[in-house]
Amino acid sequence: MPNQSTNPADVEHRLWDEIERHGVGMLAIELVGPRAWPMTAYVEREHRRVWFFCRHDSDLARAADIGRPALFAFQQRELQAALTGRLRETRDPDRMDRFWNAVAAAWHPGGKGDPDLTLLCLDCDAAEVWISADGPFRFAWEIAKANATHRQPDLGAHTHLQFH
């Protein structure tokens, strides 16, 4: 698609912007089988990290405590992404202050001082990103064209980002 940049720096910038703006996705790890949780994400783009508030006594925090690989799946109308890395738990008061907002307060009524509140950090090592800004009419056109020509639809640009 001519209007979609696949330049890795542009795609990475857009990815972090979209997560900062919309912030909700699914955080998945392997326990006894895969599990995923809807989570609000807080971005630290300069370190390519995504942070999440969580209870220390949860399965998710226990899995993070041993540094399991994790995946954060994020989807908006024009951008879909899967970020991968290792998940770790940390109780960082400075970051708690920085990221605390009305959404975090709604899910954690004990507040920032709750001794069971912790942060999970996804140290991202890679991302798969798909961008399509052409809307529903282009989608319908590409699906119809693909069915008529027996070729795959052109629905956007895909970029692999390697962070480390």
mmCIF file of C-alpha atoms in Angstrom:
data_model
loop_
_atom_site.group_PDB
_atom_site.id
_atom_site.type_symbol
_atom_site.label_atom_id
_atom_site.label_comp_id
_atom_site.label_asym_id
_atom_site.label_seq_id
_atom_site.Cartn_x
_atom_site.Cartn_y
_atom_site.Cartn_z
ATOM 1 C CA MET A 1 0.000 0.000 0.000
ATOM 2 C CA PRO A 2 1.572 3.239 -1.065
ATOM 3 C CA ASN A 3 0.458 5.293 1.944
ATOM 4 C CA GLN A 4 1.815 2.893 4.588
ATOM 5 C CA SER A 5 5.433 3.246 5.640
ATOM 6 C CA THR A 6 7.325 0.053 6.331
ATOM 7 C CA ASN A 7 10.362 1.981 7.563
ATOM 8 C CA PRO A 8 11.097 0.286 10.913
ATOM 9 C CA ALA A 9 11.670 3.588 12.763
ATOM 10 C CA ASP A 10 8.316 4.982 11.528
ATOM 11 C CA VAL A 11 6.480 1.769 12.369
ATOM 12 C CA GLU A 12 8.032 1.585 15.841
ATOM 13 C CA HIS A 13 7.103 5.217 16.541
ATOM 14 C CA ARG A 14 3.509 4.574 15.443
ATOM 15 C CA LEU A 15 3.328 1.373 17.512
ATOM 16 C CA TRP A 16 4.324 3.125 20.742
ATOM 17 C CA ASP A 17 1.998 6.057 19.959
ATOM 18 C CA GLU A 18 -0.979 3.713 19.471
ATOM 19 C CA ILE A 19 -0.304 1.737 22.645
ATOM 20 C CA GLU A 20 0.078 4.986 24.621
ATOM 21 C CA ARG A 21 -3.156 6.339 23.150
ATOM 22 C CA HIS A 22 -5.350 3.232 23.523
ATOM 23 C CA GLY A 23 -3.425 1.079 25.992
ATOM 24 C CA VAL A 24 -5.491 -2.100 26.302
ATOM 25 C CA GLY A 25 -4.477 -5.485 24.968
ATOM 26 C CA MET A 26 -4.038 -9.118 25.916
ATOM 27 C CA LEU A 27 -0.977 -10.214 27.877
ATOM 28 C CA ALA A 28 -0.270 -13.909 27.327
ATOM 29 C CA ILE A 29 2.147 -16.313 29.009
ATOM 30 C CA GLU A 30 2.611 -20.060 29.110
ATOM 31 C CA LEU A 31 1.599 -21.626 32.411
ATOM 32 C CA VAL A 32 0.037 -25.072 32.252
ATOM 33 C CA GLY A 33 -1.123 -24.254 28.746
ATOM 34 C CA PRO A 34 -1.349 -20.719 27.387
ATOM 35 C CA ARG A 35 -3.262 -18.074 29.343
ATOM 36 C CA ALA A 36 -4.057 -14.479 28.491
ATOM 37 C CA TRP A 37 -5.369 -11.530 30.462
ATOM 38 C CA PRO A 38 -6.787 -8.192 29.285
ATOM 39 C CA MET A 39 -4.404 -5.567 30.635
ATOM 40 C CA THR A 40 -3.876 -1.824 30.504
ATOM 41 C CA ALA A 41 -0.415 -1.084 29.155
ATOM 42 C CA TYR A 42 1.926 1.759 30.092
ATOM 43 C CA VAL A 43 4.717 2.462 27.625
ATOM 44 C CA GLU A 44 8.353 3.257 28.312
ATOM 45 C CA ARG A 45 9.398 3.639 24.701
ATOM 46 C CA GLU A 46 12.976 4.745 25.345
ATOM 47 C CA HIS A 47 13.668 1.312 26.872
ATOM 48 C CA ARG A 48 11.159 -0.585 24.686
ATOM 49 C CA ARG A 49 9.212 -1.732 27.705
ATOM 50 C CA VAL A 50 5.544 -2.155 28.430
ATOM 51 C CA TRP A 51 4.381 -2.003 32.057
ATOM 52 C CA PHE A 52 1.248 -3.388 33.713
ATOM 53 C CA PHE A 53 -0.230 -3.037 37.195
ATOM 54 C CA CYS A 54 -1.032 -6.384 38.792
ATOM 55 C CA ARG A 55 -1.610 -8.040 42.153
ATOM 56 C CA HIS A 56 1.507 -9.700 43.567
ATOM 57 C CA ASP A 57 -0.462 -12.831 44.536
ATOM 58 C CA SER A 58 -1.802 -13.490 41.003
ATOM 59 C CA ASP A 59 -0.797 -16.320 38.656
ATOM 60 C CA LEU A 60 0.467 -13.700 36.234
ATOM 61 C CA ALA A 61 2.801 -12.109 38.795
ATOM 62 C CA ARG A 62 4.086 -15.504 39.934
ATOM 63 C CA ALA A 63 4.911 -16.404 36.314
ATOM 64 C CA ALA A 64 6.622 -13.040 35.794
ATOM 65 C CA ASP A 65 8.708 -13.592 38.909
ATOM 66 C CA ILE A 66 10.595 -16.355 37.102
ATOM 67 C CA GLY A 67 11.019 -14.375 33.879
ATOM 68 C CA ARG A 68 8.760 -16.309 31.542
ATOM 69 C CA PRO A 69 8.475 -15.369 27.880
ATOM 70 C CA ALA A 70 5.321 -13.353 27.207
ATOM 71 C CA LEU A 71 3.371 -11.820 24.364
ATOM 72 C CA PHE A 72 1.321 -8.612 24.386
ATOM 73 C CA ALA A 73 -1.283 -8.567 21.609
ATOM 74 C CA PHE A 74 -2.625 -5.144 20.731
ATOM 75 C CA GLN A 75 -5.274 -4.268 18.173
ATOM 76 C CA GLN A 76 -6.861 -1.049 17.034
ATOM 77 C CA ARG A 77 -8.765 -0.190 13.869
ATOM 78 C CA GLU A 78 -5.648 0.559 11.791
ATOM 79 C CA LEU A 79 -2.891 -1.280 13.653
ATOM 80 C CA GLN A 80 -2.445 -4.809 14.954
ATOM 81 C CA ALA A 81 0.669 -5.894 16.802
ATOM 82 C CA ALA A 82 2.206 -8.698 18.809
ATOM 83 C CA LEU A 83 5.124 -7.722 21.063
ATOM 84 C CA THR A 84 7.273 -10.445 22.579
ATOM 85 C CA GLY A 85 9.828 -10.500 25.367
ATOM 86 C CA ARG A 86 10.417 -11.606 28.932
ATOM 87 C CA LEU A 87 8.060 -10.649 31.720
ATOM 88 C CA ARG A 88 9.391 -9.686 35.123
ATOM 89 C CA GLU A 89 7.856 -8.407 38.349
ATOM 90 C CA THR A 90 9.103 -5.344 40.171
ATOM 91 C CA ARG A 91 7.748 -3.030 42.831
ATOM 92 C CA ASP A 92 9.008 0.319 41.578
ATOM 93 C CA PRO A 93 7.413 3.257 43.468
ATOM 94 C CA ASP A 94 8.670 5.845 40.953
ATOM 95 C CA ARG A 95 7.079 4.040 38.018
ATOM 96 C CA MET A 96 3.917 3.388 40.015
ATOM 97 C CA ASP A 97 3.628 7.144 40.558
ATOM 98 C CA ARG A 98 4.388 7.865 36.900
ATOM 99 C CA PHE A 99 1.873 5.385 35.466
ATOM 100 C CA TRP A 100 -0.895 5.651 38.076
ATOM 101 C CA ASN A 101 -4.137 6.978 36.595
ATOM 102 C CA ALA A 102 -7.917 6.603 36.865
ATOM 103 C CA VAL A 103 -7.850 3.254 35.026
ATOM 104 C CA ALA A 104 -5.301 1.772 37.435
ATOM 105 C CA ALA A 105 -7.239 3.163 40.400
ATOM 106 C CA ALA A 106 -10.463 1.545 39.173
ATOM 107 C CA TRP A 107 -8.846 -1.902 39.061
ATOM 108 C CA HIS A 108 -6.775 -1.477 42.220
ATOM 109 C CA PRO A 109 -8.961 0.303 44.808
ATOM 110 C CA GLY A 110 -6.301 -0.136 47.519
ATOM 111 C CA GLY A 111 -4.284 2.528 45.701
ATOM 112 C CA LYS A 112 -0.584 2.793 44.987
ATOM 113 C CA GLY A 113 0.213 1.998 48.602
ATOM 114 C CA ASP A 114 -1.488 -1.409 48.512
ATOM 115 C CA PRO A 115 1.203 -3.914 49.619
ATOM 116 C CA ASP A 116 -0.203 -6.488 47.160
ATOM 117 C CA LEU A 117 0.132 -4.132 44.183
ATOM 118 C CA THR A 118 3.084 -4.691 41.896
ATOM 119 C CA LEU A 119 4.239 -3.871 38.388
ATOM 120 C CA LEU A 120 4.967 -6.296 35.599
ATOM 121 C CA CYS A 121 7.464 -5.281 32.944
ATOM 122 C CA LEU A 122 7.593 -6.746 29.465
ATOM 123 C CA ASP A 123 11.123 -6.176 28.165
ATOM 124 C CA CYS A 124 10.283 -6.271 24.465
ATOM 125 C CA ASP A 125 12.703 -7.964 22.127
ATOM 126 C CA ALA A 126 10.584 -8.009 18.957
ATOM 127 C CA ALA A 127 7.238 -7.051 17.455
ATOM 128 C CA GLU A 128 5.161 -7.995 14.448
ATOM 129 C CA VAL A 129 3.137 -4.996 13.275
ATOM 130 C CA TRP A 130 0.445 -4.710 10.622
ATOM 131 C CA ILE A 131 -0.863 -1.287 9.572
ATOM 132 C CA SER A 132 -3.827 -0.525 7.327
ATOM 133 C CA ALA A 133 -5.359 2.949 7.300
ATOM 134 C CA ASP A 134 -7.680 2.582 4.343
ATOM 135 C CA GLY A 135 -10.875 1.798 6.231
ATOM 136 C CA PRO A 136 -13.874 -0.471 5.677
ATOM 137 C CA PHE A 137 -14.511 0.402 2.011
ATOM 138 C CA ARG A 138 -10.972 -0.564 1.027
ATOM 139 C CA PHE A 139 -11.331 -3.737 3.091
ATOM 140 C CA ALA A 140 -14.566 -4.664 1.287
ATOM 141 C CA TRP A 141 -12.999 -3.863 -2.093
ATOM 142 C CA GLU A 142 -9.885 -5.959 -1.392
ATOM 143 C CA ILE A 143 -11.958 -8.926 -0.187
ATOM 144 C CA ALA A 144 -14.209 -8.770 -3.261
ATOM 145 C CA LYS A 145 -11.196 -8.398 -5.569
ATOM 146 C CA ALA A 146 -9.402 -11.322 -3.890
ATOM 147 C CA ASN A 147 -12.424 -13.572 -4.354
ATOM 148 C CA ALA A 148 -12.775 -12.552 -8.007
ATOM 149 C CA THR A 149 -9.069 -12.930 -8.869
ATOM 150 C CA HIS A 150 -8.203 -15.794 -6.471
ATOM 151 C CA ARG A 151 -5.328 -13.729 -5.054
ATOM 152 C CA GLN A 152 -4.761 -12.642 -1.484
ATOM 153 C CA PRO A 153 -6.131 -9.224 -0.538
ATOM 154 C CA ASP A 154 -3.745 -6.306 -0.030
ATOM 155 C CA LEU A 155 -4.888 -5.078 3.364
ATOM 156 C CA GLY A 156 -1.831 -3.296 4.684
ATOM 157 C CA ALA A 157 1.828 -3.254 5.454
ATOM 158 C CA HIS A 158 3.570 -5.776 7.703
ATOM 159 C CA THR A 159 6.817 -4.995 9.500
ATOM 160 C CA HIS A 160 8.965 -7.120 11.800
ATOM 161 C CA LEU A 161 10.741 -5.052 14.447
ATOM 162 C CA GLN A 162 13.776 -6.500 16.228
ATOM 163 C CA PHE A 163 14.623 -4.503 19.345
ATOM 164 C CA HIS A 164 17.746 -6.294 20.628
#
